[in-house]
């Protein structure tokens, strides 16, 4: 560009300074400062949370080191704590929840995005999003008084059909890993549905039309073309749901049985990280117990952080792909 | 090109529709005596690395209407927006060269002061989601005008100047969105006029309007000429011919030709200009 | 029809039906929850619930007036913390953003949004309760306020961004400074949507229990001032539900019914308002 060379000497360097004085004169600087401080405080608060978790878990980290994550005794009398039963309970209940929620949530999302007429789809989505707004303590309430008795009465049937599996052995009191997994599944289905639906809707129409034009049935075009196209985004929605279920506290606390043990059987009661914090923190009498619970909080934070981050990457890359085409 | 077709019908419906001679006549009448109002010298404009304007030099005269024509994307809006530094709203833009308003470098002026003096009306009417009154009063309030009778009077006179008063005087407190498209555009003109700008920049003010609304705005431009300097971008060559004393033709970011409107349309110096005004050009 | 085509068609219908069933069951769960709570909680709800304090085990009657007030106070503090930071942070991202710093802010907001609520409770405990050595309304409210921030930021940013750029340009072209344009044009244009978004945000934290268990704790009586432990609706539901007493279970259902009605009412109302606005805009 020849012109730019000719006129570089005319480039206005004092421009910045002038603009600053403009802003100062018009009160822009004050406004800028206020909103900047608000934004900065978000960064500050989030970092502060991480810092407090780290600082207040120091005693526990020094005492137990990495073996904290693999130890399985929970012994308040001798102040010896291992996190494994809680990590186990958290992961098993969440995995169970995903197992039940994925087919269901993705199925419903496919229906809403691809098959239902827009008006019906919007109405149903509206209702499903309401489901996501139900507070978790309400799910816990229904878990205790509806789900647990229901599972109890279904116990003989489960034993008769699936009893040969190691997952359905031992006594069953209702409150259990199974019950917690169930409640979590119900809670995360709306998330999977609404995010997957959005990802599916973002798939360009020409993809579908191409398949249909080749004589594919509606289902074939959906399952063979649209769903794979949105695949990463759907997986992302599943991971978001997973992060949520890992951190879910109240509903799980109310139905998991709160017993720190590691058992193959889903009929057995268990414990989750969030639940043990909820139950023990207020009454934690010793420094060490409190520090241990905070370290558990930090583990939970780290888990959800990793999974959320992963989910976001997946969702962002699929929506980019949709936009590019 | 569909413009000429639409335009011929406009010419038919415009009141006093021998508009072309009228504009041309006005152009020949005043050109020599007018004072210089705005001057751009060696103006280059960049959107990031992309250079949208190349070395623009031109003078705009006081109390005259100056029109800019040219194919889409040639930089007309960009140039217009540079004149009151609206380009600063867009990230990553850079200007080289000079623009002077009454001999003063506009980049040295306080920007809101500059914009008060050099007002702007946009292609798509953009009234605020406020009442008709508050729309017109906005600029006055921003510039430190308190409420009460003086404010009301100022609003009224701006609406009168924009030839809108009779249509809205009974519903000043209604939402501006209750007006028709043409009324909304005149409201935007009234809003811009309220702060008494010395220069009014109009970026395709009629492109979204029907012929009758367009005619009203053209009439308005004639009346405003006495009190202010007007610069108008238009895709409609007949419109330029009707309203403007001076016309500039832009092509690919360069000002190909700038002269009296009659010269541009009847006797252009450049081949490209001739091709464009005779419709032989995309 | 060939067997293969028949098979394909059959699969088509079976799968379509199955996915429809999934959606229906999901919606069915909502109606089941509503119906069950209405039946269980609505029937045992009476005026005492709203006016009386809880009674000790063994006595029947009593209510949760203190928990209702407690939730109100907690939400008030939460709004005082969460709304200014969230809203202004949203203004920053939408109006001043674009730099590396806004990337950081956005990232941290997302991160904060993903922090499990119980961990926010731990944070409020370590920074407030550990210093004060007693549970308090203030600590609980602050925990909820922090939880409000991410959604408040996101919804404010989104709604401010939806305000057309042409309105900002119009204001600035009239000589308004950037901040003036934001305060007098951009924010008012988005205000009702932003308020609706904040209502949704409040409804979300109104049902949060985990961050309150060891901050606001609980209280069988009225909680005077802001610095004492207080009961709240969600914590009451939790502690009554896990108690062994039938009478308390009944109370938990009533409280659940009240909480859910509140949350769903705000949600339905706000979403309808937003949907209508979205309609008007497009
Ligand atoms: N915000 C922007 N960022 C980058 N490039 C831009 C931007 N705005 C305009 N341009 C480019 O600058 C050139 C000039 O654009 P401008 O809007 O000034 O054209 P115009 O003559 O007003 O066209 P039209 O008649 O269509 O309004 C075009 O090539 C356009 O693509
Ligand atoms: Mg333009």
Tab-separated table of N, CA and C in Angstrom, chain B residues 257 259 261-270:
chain	number	residue	atom	x	y	z
B	257	UNK	N	-14.009	11.929	-8.613
B	257	UNK	CA	-14.280	13.253	-9.152
B	257	UNK	C	-15.170	14.010	-8.186
B	259	UNK	N	-17.145	17.828	-8.047
B	259	UNK	CA	-17.367	19.069	-8.785
B	259	UNK	C	-18.802	19.516	-8.556
B	261	UNK	N	-22.595	19.765	-9.194
B	261	UNK	CA	-23.467	18.660	-9.575
B	261	UNK	C	-23.726	18.647	-11.078
B	262	UNK	N	-23.977	19.827	-11.638
B	262	UNK	CA	-24.249	19.879	-13.080
B	262	UNK	C	-23.094	19.311	-13.874
B	263	UNK	N	-21.894	19.660	-13.461
B	263	UNK	CA	-20.725	19.156	-14.181
B	263	UNK	C	-20.649	17.641	-14.079
B	264	UNK	N	-20.834	17.137	-12.857
B	264	UNK	CA	-20.728	15.695	-12.661
B	264	UNK	C	-21.734	14.957	-13.532
B	265	UNK	N	-22.934	15.467	-13.607
B	265	UNK	CA	-23.959	14.705	-14.323
B	265	UNK	C	-23.978	15.005	-15.815
B	266	UNK	N	-23.582	16.256	-16.198
B	266	UNK	CA	-23.699	16.601	-17.619
B	266	UNK	C	-22.377	16.450	-18.338
B	267	UNK	N	-21.292	16.733	-17.618
B	267	UNK	CA	-20.034	16.876	-18.320
B	267	UNK	C	-18.856	16.375	-17.475
B	268	UNK	N	-18.935	15.124	-17.034
B	268	UNK	CA	-17.890	14.652	-16.117
B	268	UNK	C	-16.525	14.586	-16.789
B	269	UNK	N	-15.505	14.814	-16.004
B	269	UNK	CA	-14.148	14.798	-16.555
B	269	UNK	C	-13.615	13.378	-16.674
B	270	UNK	N	-14.074	12.495	-15.788
B	270	UNK	CA	-13.522	11.148	-15.765
B	270	UNK	C	-14.455	10.165	-16.466
